[in-house]
Amino acid sequence: MNNRGEWSSKLGFILAASGSAIGLGNIWRFPYITGSNGGGAFVLIYLLCVFIVAFPVMIVELTIGRKAKRNPVGAFKAIAPNSKWWIIGAMGVMAGFGILSYYSVVAGWTIAYIVKGVTGGLTASHLDPAAIFNSFASNGFLQIFYLFLFSALTVFVVIGGVKNGIEKAAKILLPLLFVLMLLLIGYVLTLPGAMDGLKFYLVPDFSKVNSHTILMAMGQAFFSLSLGMGAMITYGSYLPDDDDLFSSALYVTFFDTLIAILAGFIIFPALGGAPTKAGPSLVFVVLVDVFRKIPFGGVIAVVFFVLMAIAALTSTVSLLEVVTSYLIDEKGISRKKAAIGAGIVIALLGIPSALSLGANKFFTKIGFLDKMDFVFGNIFLTFGGLMMCLFVAYKWGLECFFEHLSEGCDHVGKPHFNRWLQIAIYFICPLAIAILLLYILLTGETLG
Ligand code: PHE
């Protein structure tokens, strides 16, 4: 398996995996869900979910991947031969197809908005942001064009391979993202309503918290950390055996959470309070409306959408890499053919989503994009996360799991750490995720 590729360094891995985690989930979804779930109180609950439930699952995925050095399907086959556990990996690959298809549609919007911003079609004072969004969303040709454009970008990076494609892109793009975010935060904090926005964001209002809020937070944590579908198994499979998986998982979790929190520092001060509308419109309509009214708004808008496009690209790359690594490992297809072939199929699969915002009556009526998000972005991820914990606890065995995790990991062997991780994997995570899953299935609620 030597020709599978490996990250060039720990930093390379941390940046690539953080790139997967940091995406539209952080910059678009997190602020919007925070907005509709009580602001500061939701942020606190989100943090608890991230570190109590999601972080152990991240360690589980990375450990499975590094042990097996395979794609998600091959990984379960290698660790538990002659069993049916590989189906969990197969569901992960399917989730890769599914999520990427609709995610690339929204990612494509960011490119369209950069183009609109640069050509002056976004923030001029006589334009109405809602009308701009609606006419763009219902233009089938443009929707498909940008879907394919973004898919092509994703394929281009994945063809470059682990070191020269994915890692290189992340090394350039993530620091750029961080700097752009800091610049934007510095700017929006000077706006008149900034303090009201911050108050909403940071002062918890527990009267808005209920069981629904907690489950929203957990669903968001899974989606945001790219858990439950094998992205972290795949990225973990390119890690050398002596890497300290605990610290790697901690860095990725930390950076992802940091960027989500920072995104709130852009959106809420800019909005000057609680958002009035949710969904796609928060960024593409409400925020554009803000950019229209502030000095240098045209430039700021372009910077913002560049930032979003960057975040989205490093995530789409990881989604395509799950599918590509499966085709390389299991089907013996070359990286180039696998990435291009999968990219085309996924983009075609994205067409109904692209047409579901007004361009096509039928797909709009059934809300195709939302449905895809519900099935793949919620059900598949949570179910996958649950099964991975059960796999480690009851099939692979915690002893073997710890044995592999301990290679290169200083923390393993320390009784407190082991005890905590054991309890998390045996009870806390499966229980919490099972409740979440039941909730989603019973209510049909799209979380996060
Ligand atoms: N974590 C990504 C985001 O927040 C989305 C994603 C989910 C990427 C699952 C890979 C796997 O946007």
CSV table of C-alpha atoms and ligand atoms in Angstrom, one decimal:
chain,number,residue,atom,x,y,z
A,1,MET,CA,0.0,0.0,0.0
A,2,ASN,CA,3.0,2.2,-0.3
A,3,ASN,CA,1.8,4.0,-3.4
A,4,ARG,CA,-1.3,5.2,-1.7
A,5,GLY,CA,0.3,8.5,-0.6
A,6,GLU,CA,1.0,10.0,2.7
A,7,TRP,CA,0.9,13.5,4.2
A,8,SER,CA,4.3,15.1,4.2
A,9,SER,CA,4.1,16.2,7.8
A,10,LYS,CA,1.8,16.4,10.8
A,11,LEU,CA,1.1,20.0,9.9
A,12,GLY,CA,0.1,18.9,6.4
A,13,PHE,CA,-2.4,16.5,7.8
A,14,ILE,CA,-3.8,19.0,10.3
A,15,LEU,CA,-4.3,21.6,7.6
A,16,ALA,CA,-5.9,19.1,5.2
A,17,ALA,CA,-8.2,17.6,7.8
A,18,SER,CA,-9.1,21.0,9.1
A,19,GLY,CA,-9.8,22.0,5.5
A,20,SER,CA,-12.3,19.2,5.3
A,21,ALA,CA,-14.0,20.2,8.5
A,22,ILE,CA,-14.0,23.9,7.8
A,23,GLY,CA,-16.6,24.6,5.2
A,24,LEU,CA,-20.0,26.0,4.4
A,25,GLY,CA,-21.1,24.3,7.7
A,26,ASN,CA,-19.0,26.8,9.6
A,27,ILE,CA,-19.5,30.0,7.7
A,28,TRP,CA,-23.1,29.7,6.5
A,29,ARG,CA,-24.8,27.0,8.6
A,30,PHE,CA,-23.4,27.6,12.1
A,31,PRO,CA,-24.3,31.3,12.3
A,32,TYR,CA,-27.7,30.6,10.9
A,33,ILE,CA,-28.5,27.9,13.3
A,34,THR,CA,-27.1,29.9,16.1
A,35,GLY,CA,-29.3,32.7,15.0
A,36,SER,CA,-32.5,30.7,15.2
A,37,ASN,CA,-31.6,28.8,18.4
A,38,GLY,CA,-31.0,31.5,21.0
A,39,GLY,CA,-27.5,32.8,20.1
A,40,GLY,CA,-25.0,32.5,23.0
A,41,ALA,CA,-26.9,29.6,24.7
A,42,PHE,CA,-26.6,27.6,21.5
A,43,VAL,CA,-22.9,28.3,21.2
A,44,LEU,CA,-22.3,26.9,24.6
A,45,ILE,CA,-24.3,23.8,24.0
A,46,TYR,CA,-22.5,23.4,20.6
A,47,LEU,CA,-19.1,23.5,22.3
A,48,LEU,CA,-20.2,20.8,24.8
A,49,CYS,CA,-21.4,18.5,22.0
A,50,VAL,CA,-18.2,19.0,20.0
A,51,PHE,CA,-15.9,18.0,22.8
A,52,ILE,CA,-18.1,15.4,24.6
A,53,VAL,CA,-19.6,13.5,21.6
A,54,ALA,CA,-17.9,14.5,18.4
A,55,PHE,CA,-14.3,14.6,19.5
A,56,PRO,CA,-14.2,10.9,20.5
A,57,VAL,CA,-15.8,9.9,17.2
A,58,MET,CA,-13.1,11.9,15.4
A,59,ILE,CA,-10.5,9.8,17.3
A,60,VAL,CA,-12.4,6.6,16.4
A,61,GLU,CA,-12.4,7.5,12.7
A,62,LEU,CA,-8.8,8.5,12.5
A,63,THR,CA,-7.7,5.3,14.3
A,64,ILE,CA,-9.7,3.0,12.0
A,65,GLY,CA,-8.2,4.8,9.0
A,66,ARG,CA,-4.6,4.7,10.1
A,67,LYS,CA,-4.8,1.1,11.3
A,68,ALA,CA,-6.2,-0.2,8.0
A,69,LYS,CA,-4.5,2.3,5.6
A,70,ARG,CA,-7.5,2.0,3.3
A,71,ASN,CA,-10.6,3.8,2.1
A,72,PRO,CA,-13.7,3.4,4.3
A,73,VAL,CA,-14.9,0.2,2.6
A,74,GLY,CA,-11.5,-1.5,2.6
A,75,ALA,CA,-10.8,-0.3,6.2
A,76,PHE,CA,-13.7,-2.3,7.7
A,77,LYS,CA,-12.9,-5.3,5.5
A,78,ALA,CA,-9.3,-5.2,6.7
A,79,ILE,CA,-10.0,-4.9,10.4
A,80,ALA,CA,-13.0,-7.2,10.4
A,81,PRO,CA,-12.7,-9.6,7.5
A,82,ASN,CA,-15.6,-11.9,6.7
A,83,SER,CA,-18.1,-9.6,8.3
A,84,LYS,CA,-20.7,-7.2,7.1
A,85,TRP,CA,-19.2,-4.2,8.7
A,86,TRP,CA,-17.9,-3.0,5.3
A,87,ILE,CA,-21.5,-1.8,4.6
A,88,ILE,CA,-20.8,1.1,7.0
A,89,GLY,CA,-17.9,2.1,4.8
A,90,ALA,CA,-20.1,1.7,1.7
A,91,MET,CA,-22.7,4.0,3.2
A,92,GLY,CA,-19.9,6.5,3.8
A,93,VAL,CA,-18.9,6.4,0.1
A,94,MET,CA,-22.6,6.8,-0.8
A,95,ALA,CA,-22.8,9.8,1.6
A,96,GLY,CA,-19.7,11.2,-0.2
A,97,PHE,CA,-21.7,11.1,-3.5
A,98,GLY,CA,-24.8,12.4,-2.0
A,99,ILE,CA,-23.4,15.3,0.1
A,100,LEU,CA,-21.0,16.4,-2.6
A,101,SER,CA,-23.8,16.6,-5.2
A,102,TYR,CA,-25.8,19.3,-3.3
A,103,TYR,CA,-22.9,20.9,-1.5
A,104,SER,CA,-21.3,21.7,-4.8
A,105,VAL,CA,-24.5,23.6,-5.8
A,106,VAL,CA,-24.2,26.0,-2.8
A,107,ALA,CA,-20.4,26.1,-3.3
A,108,GLY,CA,-21.1,27.2,-6.9
A,109,TRP,CA,-23.1,30.1,-5.6
A,110,THR,CA,-20.1,31.5,-3.9
A,111,ILE,CA,-18.2,31.6,-7.2
A,112,ALA,CA,-21.2,33.2,-8.9
A,113,TYR,CA,-21.3,35.8,-6.1
A,114,ILE,CA,-17.6,36.6,-6.5
A,115,VAL,CA,-18.3,37.2,-10.2
A,116,LYS,CA,-21.3,39.3,-9.5
A,117,GLY,CA,-19.3,41.2,-6.9
A,118,VAL,CA,-16.4,41.9,-9.2
A,119,THR,CA,-18.6,43.0,-12.1
A,120,GLY,CA,-20.6,45.3,-9.8
A,121,GLY,CA,-23.9,43.3,-10.0
A,122,LEU,CA,-24.2,42.8,-6.3
A,123,THR,CA,-23.9,45.8,-4.1
A,124,ALA,CA,-24.9,48.8,-6.1
A,125,SER,CA,-27.5,50.8,-4.2
A,126,HIS,CA,-30.4,50.4,-6.6
A,127,LEU,CA,-30.2,46.6,-6.6
A,128,ASP,CA,-32.4,44.4,-4.4
A,129,PRO,CA,-30.4,41.4,-2.9
A,130,ALA,CA,-33.5,39.2,-2.6
A,131,ALA,CA,-34.4,39.8,-6.3
A,132,ILE,CA,-30.8,39.1,-7.3
A,133,PHE,CA,-30.7,35.8,-5.4
A,134,ASN,CA,-34.1,34.7,-6.7
A,135,SER,CA,-33.4,35.4,-10.3
A,136,PHE,CA,-30.0,33.7,-10.0
A,137,ALA,CA,-31.5,30.7,-8.2
A,138,SER,CA,-34.2,30.2,-10.7
A,139,ASN,CA,-31.9,30.4,-13.7
A,140,GLY,CA,-31.3,26.7,-14.5
A,141,PHE,CA,-28.5,27.3,-16.9
A,142,LEU,CA,-26.4,29.3,-14.5
A,143,GLN,CA,-27.1,26.9,-11.6
A,144,ILE,CA,-25.8,24.0,-13.6
A,145,PHE,CA,-22.9,26.0,-15.0
A,146,TYR,CA,-21.6,26.9,-11.5
A,147,LEU,CA,-22.3,23.4,-10.2
A,148,PHE,CA,-20.0,22.0,-12.9
A,149,LEU,CA,-17.5,24.7,-12.5
A,150,PHE,CA,-17.1,24.0,-8.8
A,151,SER,CA,-17.0,20.3,-9.4
A,152,ALA,CA,-14.2,20.8,-12.0
A,153,LEU,CA,-12.2,22.7,-9.4
A,154,THR,CA,-12.7,19.9,-6.9
A,155,VAL,CA,-11.6,17.3,-9.4
A,156,PHE,CA,-8.5,19.3,-10.3
A,157,VAL,CA,-7.3,19.4,-6.7
A,158,VAL,CA,-8.0,15.7,-6.1
A,159,ILE,CA,-6.2,14.6,-9.2
A,160,GLY,CA,-3.1,16.2,-7.7
A,161,GLY,CA,-3.1,13.5,-5.1
A,162,VAL,CA,-2.6,13.5,-1.3
A,163,LYS,CA,0.6,15.5,-1.0
A,164,ASN,CA,0.6,17.7,-4.1
A,165,GLY,CA,-3.1,18.3,-4.5
A,166,ILE,CA,-5.0,18.1,-1.2
A,167,GLU,CA,-2.3,19.1,1.2
A,168,LYS,CA,-0.8,21.8,-1.0
A,169,ALA,CA,-4.2,23.4,-1.6
A,170,ALA,CA,-5.0,23.3,2.2
A,171,LYS,CA,-1.6,24.8,3.0
A,172,ILE,CA,-2.2,27.8,0.8
A,173,LEU,CA,-6.0,28.2,1.3
A,174,LEU,CA,-6.4,27.8,5.0
A,175,PRO,CA,-4.0,30.5,6.2
A,176,LEU,CA,-5.5,32.7,3.5
A,177,LEU,CA,-9.0,32.0,4.9
A,178,PHE,CA,-7.9,32.8,8.4
A,179,VAL,CA,-6.3,36.1,7.5
A,180,LEU,CA,-9.3,37.1,5.4
A,181,MET,CA,-11.6,36.3,8.3
A,182,LEU,CA,-9.5,38.4,10.8
A,183,LEU,CA,-9.6,41.3,8.4
A,184,LEU,CA,-13.3,41.1,8.0
A,185,ILE,CA,-13.9,40.8,11.8
A,186,GLY,CA,-11.7,43.8,12.3
A,187,TYR,CA,-13.8,45.7,9.9
A,188,VAL,CA,-17.3,44.7,10.9
A,189,LEU,CA,-16.6,45.4,14.6
A,190,THR,CA,-16.3,49.1,13.6
A,191,LEU,CA,-19.9,49.1,12.2
A,192,PRO,CA,-22.6,50.9,14.2
A,193,GLY,CA,-24.7,47.9,15.2
A,194,ALA,CA,-21.7,45.7,16.0
A,195,MET,CA,-22.2,45.7,19.8
A,196,ASP,CA,-25.9,44.6,19.5
A,197,GLY,CA,-24.9,41.8,17.3
A,198,LEU,CA,-22.2,40.7,19.7
A,199,LYS,CA,-24.6,40.8,22.6
A,200,PHE,CA,-27.0,38.5,20.8
A,201,TYR,CA,-24.1,36.1,19.8
A,202,LEU,CA,-22.3,36.0,23.2
A,203,VAL,CA,-24.9,36.5,25.9
A,204,PRO,CA,-26.7,33.2,26.5
A,205,ASP,CA,-30.5,33.3,26.6
A,206,PHE,CA,-31.4,29.9,28.1
A,207,SER,CA,-35.1,30.5,27.7
A,208,LYS,CA,-34.7,29.5,24.1
A,209,VAL,CA,-33.0,26.2,24.9
A,210,ASN,CA,-34.8,22.9,24.8
A,211,SER,CA,-34.1,19.3,23.7
A,212,HIS,CA,-34.5,20.3,20.1
A,213,THR,CA,-31.7,22.9,20.6
A,214,ILE,CA,-29.3,20.2,22.0
A,215,LEU,CA,-30.0,17.9,19.1
A,216,MET,CA,-29.5,20.7,16.6
A,217,ALA,CA,-26.2,21.3,18.2
A,218,MET,CA,-25.1,17.7,17.9
A,219,GLY,CA,-26.2,17.3,14.3
A,220,GLN,CA,-24.2,20.5,13.5
A,221,ALA,CA,-21.1,19.2,15.3
A,222,PHE,CA,-21.1,16.0,13.2
A,223,PHE,CA,-21.6,17.8,9.9
A,224,SER,CA,-19.1,20.5,10.7
A,225,LEU,CA,-16.4,18.0,11.8
A,226,SER,CA,-16.9,15.9,8.7
A,227,LEU,CA,-17.8,12.8,10.8
A,228,GLY,CA,-19.7,9.7,10.2
A,229,MET,CA,-19.0,9.1,6.5
A,230,GLY,CA,-15.4,8.1,6.4
A,231,ALA,CA,-13.8,11.4,5.4
A,232,MET,CA,-11.6,11.1,8.5
A,233,ILE,CA,-11.0,7.4,8.0
A,234,THR,CA,-9.7,8.3,4.5
A,235,TYR,CA,-7.6,11.2,5.7
A,236,GLY,CA,-6.4,9.1,8.7
A,237,SER,CA,-5.3,6.4,6.3
A,238,TYR,CA,-2.6,8.7,4.9
A,239,LEU,CA,-1.1,9.2,8.4
A,240,PRO,CA,2.1,7.5,9.4
A,241,ASP,CA,2.0,5.0,12.3
A,242,ASP,CA,4.0,7.2,14.7
A,243,ASP,CA,1.6,10.1,14.6
A,244,ASP,CA,0.0,11.1,17.8
A,245,LEU,CA,-3.7,10.7,16.8
A,246,PHE,CA,-5.0,12.3,19.9
A,247,SER,CA,-3.3,15.6,19.4
A,248,SER,CA,-4.1,15.5,15.6
A,249,ALA,CA,-7.8,15.1,16.4
A,250,LEU,CA,-7.6,17.8,19.0
A,251,TYR,CA,-6.1,20.3,16.6
A,252,VAL,CA,-8.6,19.6,13.9
A,253,THR,CA,-11.5,19.9,16.3
A,254,PHE,CA,-10.1,23.1,17.7
A,255,PHE,CA,-9.5,24.8,14.4
A,256,ASP,CA,-12.9,23.8,13.0
A,257,THR,CA,-14.6,25.2,16.2
A,258,LEU,CA,-12.5,28.3,16.1
A,259,ILE,CA,-13.5,29.1,12.5
A,260,ALA,CA,-17.2,28.5,13.3
A,261,ILE,CA,-17.0,30.8,16.3
A,262,LEU,CA,-15.1,33.4,14.2
A,263,ALA,CA,-17.7,33.2,11.5
A,264,GLY,CA,-20.2,34.4,14.1
A,265,PHE,CA,-18.0,37.3,14.8
A,266,ILE,CA,-18.4,38.4,11.2
A,267,ILE,CA,-22.1,37.7,10.7
A,268,PHE,CA,-23.7,39.0,13.9
A,269,PRO,CA,-21.8,42.3,14.2
A,270,ALA,CA,-22.6,42.9,10.5
A,271,LEU,CA,-26.3,42.1,11.0
A,272,GLY,CA,-26.4,44.2,14.2
A,273,GLY,CA,-28.6,41.8,16.1
A,274,ALA,CA,-30.5,38.5,15.7
A,275,PRO,CA,-31.0,37.5,12.1
A,276,THR,CA,-34.5,38.0,10.8
A,277,LYS,CA,-34.3,35.4,8.1
A,278,ALA,CA,-32.7,32.0,8.1
A,279,GLY,CA,-31.6,29.5,5.4
A,280,PRO,CA,-29.6,30.4,2.3
A,281,SER,CA,-30.8,33.9,2.5
A,282,LEU,CA,-28.8,34.7,5.6
A,283,VAL,CA,-25.6,35.0,3.7
A,284,PHE,CA,-26.8,35.4,0.1
A,285,VAL,CA,-29.5,38.0,0.8
A,286,VAL,CA,-29.4,39.4,4.3
A,287,LEU,CA,-25.6,39.8,4.5
A,288,VAL,CA,-25.5,41.2,0.9
A,289,ASP,CA,-28.0,43.7,2.0
A,290,VAL,CA,-25.7,44.8,4.8
A,291,PHE,CA,-22.7,45.0,2.4
A,292,ARG,CA,-24.8,47.2,0.2
A,293,LYS,CA,-25.1,49.8,2.9
A,294,ILE,CA,-21.6,50.0,4.4
A,295,PRO,CA,-18.5,51.8,3.1
A,296,PHE,CA,-16.3,49.6,0.9
A,297,GLY,CA,-19.2,47.1,0.9
A,298,GLY,CA,-18.4,46.0,-2.6
A,299,VAL,CA,-14.9,45.0,-1.8
A,300,ILE,CA,-15.9,43.4,1.5
A,301,ALA,CA,-18.6,41.3,-0.3
A,302,VAL,CA,-16.0,39.9,-2.7
A,303,VAL,CA,-13.6,39.1,0.1
A,304,PHE,CA,-16.4,37.4,2.0
A,305,PHE,CA,-17.4,35.2,-0.9
A,306,VAL,CA,-13.8,34.3,-1.8
A,307,LEU,CA,-13.4,33.2,1.8
A,308,MET,CA,-16.5,31.1,1.6
A,309,ALA,CA,-15.4,29.5,-1.7
A,310,ILE,CA,-12.1,28.6,-0.2
A,311,ALA,CA,-13.7,27.0,2.8
A,312,ALA,CA,-16.1,25.1,0.5
A,313,LEU,CA,-13.4,23.9,-1.8
A,314,THR,CA,-11.2,22.2,0.9
A,315,SER,CA,-14.4,20.4,2.0
A,316,THR,CA,-15.6,19.3,-1.4
A,317,VAL,CA,-12.1,18.0,-2.0
A,318,SER,CA,-12.3,15.7,1.1
A,319,LEU,CA,-15.7,14.4,0.0
A,320,LEU,CA,-14.5,13.5,-3.5
A,321,GLU,CA,-11.3,12.0,-2.0
A,322,VAL,CA,-13.5,9.5,-0.1
A,323,VAL,CA,-15.0,8.3,-3.3
A,324,THR,CA,-11.8,8.5,-5.2
A,325,SER,CA,-9.8,6.5,-2.6
A,326,TYR,CA,-12.5,3.8,-2.7
A,327,LEU,CA,-12.2,3.5,-6.5
A,328,ILE,CA,-8.4,3.4,-6.3
A,329,ASP,CA,-8.1,0.9,-3.5
A,330,GLU,CA,-10.9,-1.4,-4.2
A,331,LYS,CA,-11.4,-1.2,-8.0
A,332,GLY,CA,-7.8,-0.5,-9.1
A,333,ILE,CA,-8.7,2.5,-11.1
A,334,SER,CA,-6.1,5.3,-11.5
A,335,ARG,CA,-6.4,8.4,-9.4
A,336,LYS,CA,-7.0,10.6,-12.5
A,337,LYS,CA,-9.7,8.4,-14.0
A,338,ALA,CA,-11.4,7.9,-10.6
A,339,ALA,CA,-11.5,11.6,-9.7
A,340,ILE,CA,-12.8,12.6,-13.2
A,341,GLY,CA,-15.3,9.8,-13.4
A,342,ALA,CA,-16.7,10.3,-9.9
A,343,GLY,CA,-16.7,14.1,-10.4
A,344,ILE,CA,-18.8,13.8,-13.5
A,345,VAL,CA,-21.3,11.4,-11.9
A,346,ILE,CA,-21.6,13.6,-8.8
A,347,ALA,CA,-22.1,16.8,-10.8
A,348,LEU,CA,-24.9,15.1,-12.8
A,349,LEU,CA,-26.4,13.9,-9.6
A,350,GLY,CA,-26.3,17.5,-8.4
A,351,ILE,CA,-28.5,18.8,-11.2
A,352,PRO,CA,-31.9,18.1,-9.5
A,353,SER,CA,-30.6,20.0,-6.4
A,354,ALA,CA,-29.3,22.8,-8.7
A,355,LEU,CA,-32.8,23.1,-10.2
A,356,SER,CA,-34.7,22.9,-6.9
A,357,LEU,CA,-34.5,26.6,-6.0
A,358,GLY,CA,-37.0,27.8,-8.6
A,359,ALA,CA,-35.6,26.7,-12.0
A,360,ASN,CA,-37.7,23.5,-12.2
A,361,LYS,CA,-41.2,23.3,-10.7
A,362,PHE,CA,-41.1,19.6,-9.8
A,363,PHE,CA,-37.7,19.7,-8.0
A,364,THR,CA,-38.5,23.0,-6.3
A,365,LYS,CA,-41.8,21.6,-5.0
A,366,ILE,CA,-40.2,18.6,-3.4
A,367,GLY,CA,-37.3,20.7,-2.2
A,368,PHE,CA,-34.8,18.3,-3.6
A,369,LEU,CA,-31.7,20.0,-2.1
A,370,ASP,CA,-33.1,20.0,1.4
A,371,LYS,CA,-34.2,16.4,1.0
A,372,MET,CA,-30.6,15.4,-0.1
A,373,ASP,CA,-29.3,17.2,2.9
A,374,PHE,CA,-31.7,15.5,5.2
A,375,VAL,CA,-30.9,12.0,4.0
A,376,PHE,CA,-27.1,12.2,3.4
A,377,GLY,CA,-26.1,15.2,5.6
A,378,ASN,CA,-28.1,14.0,8.6
A,379,ILE,CA,-29.3,10.4,8.6
A,380,PHE,CA,-26.2,8.9,6.9
A,381,LEU,CA,-23.7,10.9,9.1
A,382,THR,CA,-25.3,10.2,12.4
A,383,PHE,CA,-26.0,6.6,11.6
A,384,GLY,CA,-22.4,6.2,10.4
A,385,GLY,CA,-21.0,7.8,13.6
A,386,LEU,CA,-23.1,5.5,15.7
A,387,MET,CA,-22.0,2.4,13.9
A,388,MET,CA,-18.3,3.3,14.0
A,389,CYS,CA,-18.5,3.6,17.8
A,390,LEU,CA,-20.3,0.3,18.0
A,391,PHE,CA,-17.7,-1.2,15.7
A,392,VAL,CA,-14.8,-0.2,17.9
A,393,ALA,CA,-16.6,-1.0,21.2
A,394,TYR,CA,-18.1,-4.4,20.2
A,395,LYS,CA,-16.3,-5.8,17.1
A,396,TRP,CA,-12.8,-4.5,16.9
A,397,GLY,CA,-12.5,-4.4,20.7
A,398,LEU,CA,-11.4,-1.5,22.8
A,399,GLU,CA,-8.1,-3.3,23.6
A,400,CYS,CA,-7.0,-3.6,20.0
A,401,PHE,CA,-8.3,-0.1,19.4
A,402,PHE,CA,-6.2,1.3,22.2
A,403,GLU,CA,-3.2,-0.7,21.2
A,404,HIS,CA,-3.2,0.9,17.8
A,405,LEU,CA,-4.1,4.4,19.1
A,406,SER,CA,-1.2,4.2,21.6
A,407,GLU,CA,1.4,4.0,18.8
A,408,GLY,CA,2.7,7.5,18.8
A,409,CYS,CA,0.2,8.7,21.3
A,410,ASP,CA,1.6,9.9,24.6
A,411,HIS,CA,-1.8,10.1,26.3
A,412,VAL,CA,-2.8,6.5,26.0
A,413,GLY,CA,-1.8,4.5,29.1
A,414,LYS,CA,-2.7,7.4,31.3
A,415,PRO,CA,-5.6,5.9,33.2
A,416,HIS,CA,-7.8,9.0,33.2
A,417,PHE,CA,-7.6,9.4,29.5
A,418,ASN,CA,-8.3,5.8,28.8
A,419,ARG,CA,-11.2,5.7,31.2
A,420,TRP,CA,-12.8,8.8,29.6
A,421,LEU,CA,-12.4,7.6,26.1
A,422,GLN,CA,-13.7,4.1,27.0
A,423,ILE,CA,-16.8,5.5,28.6
A,424,ALA,CA,-17.3,7.9,25.6
A,425,ILE,CA,-17.0,5.2,23.0
A,426,TYR,CA,-19.0,2.5,24.9
A,427,PHE,CA,-21.8,4.6,26.2
A,428,ILE,CA,-21.9,8.3,25.8
A,429,CYS,CA,-21.5,8.6,22.1
A,430,PRO,CA,-23.7,5.7,21.0
A,431,LEU,CA,-26.4,6.7,23.4
A,432,ALA,CA,-26.3,10.4,22.4
A,433,ILE,CA,-26.2,9.6,18.7
A,434,ALA,CA,-28.9,7.0,18.9
A,435,ILE,CA,-31.2,9.6,20.5
A,436,LEU,CA,-30.3,12.1,17.8
A,437,LEU,CA,-31.0,9.6,15.1
A,438,LEU,CA,-34.4,8.5,16.5
A,439,TYR,CA,-35.3,12.2,16.8
A,440,ILE,CA,-34.4,12.9,13.2
A,441,LEU,CA,-36.3,9.9,11.9
A,442,LEU,CA,-39.4,10.6,14.0
A,443,THR,CA,-39.6,14.3,13.3
A,444,GLY,CA,-38.2,14.4,9.8
A,445,GLU,CA,-36.2,17.4,11.1
A,446,THR,CA,-33.3,18.6,9.1
A,447,LEU,CA,-30.6,19.3,11.6
A,448,GLY,CA,-27.7,21.6,11.1
B,1,PHE,N1,-17.5,19.6,7.3
B,1,PHE,C1,-17.9,20.2,6.1
B,1,PHE,C2,-18.5,21.6,6.4
B,1,PHE,O1,-18.6,22.0,7.5
B,1,PHE,C3,-18.9,19.4,5.4
B,1,PHE,C4,-18.5,18.0,5.2
B,1,PHE,C5,-19.3,17.0,5.8
B,1,PHE,C6,-17.3,17.6,4.6
B,1,PHE,C7,-18.9,15.6,5.7
B,1,PHE,C8,-16.9,16.3,4.5
B,1,PHE,C9,-17.7,15.3,5.1
B,1,PHE,O2,-18.9,22.3,5.5
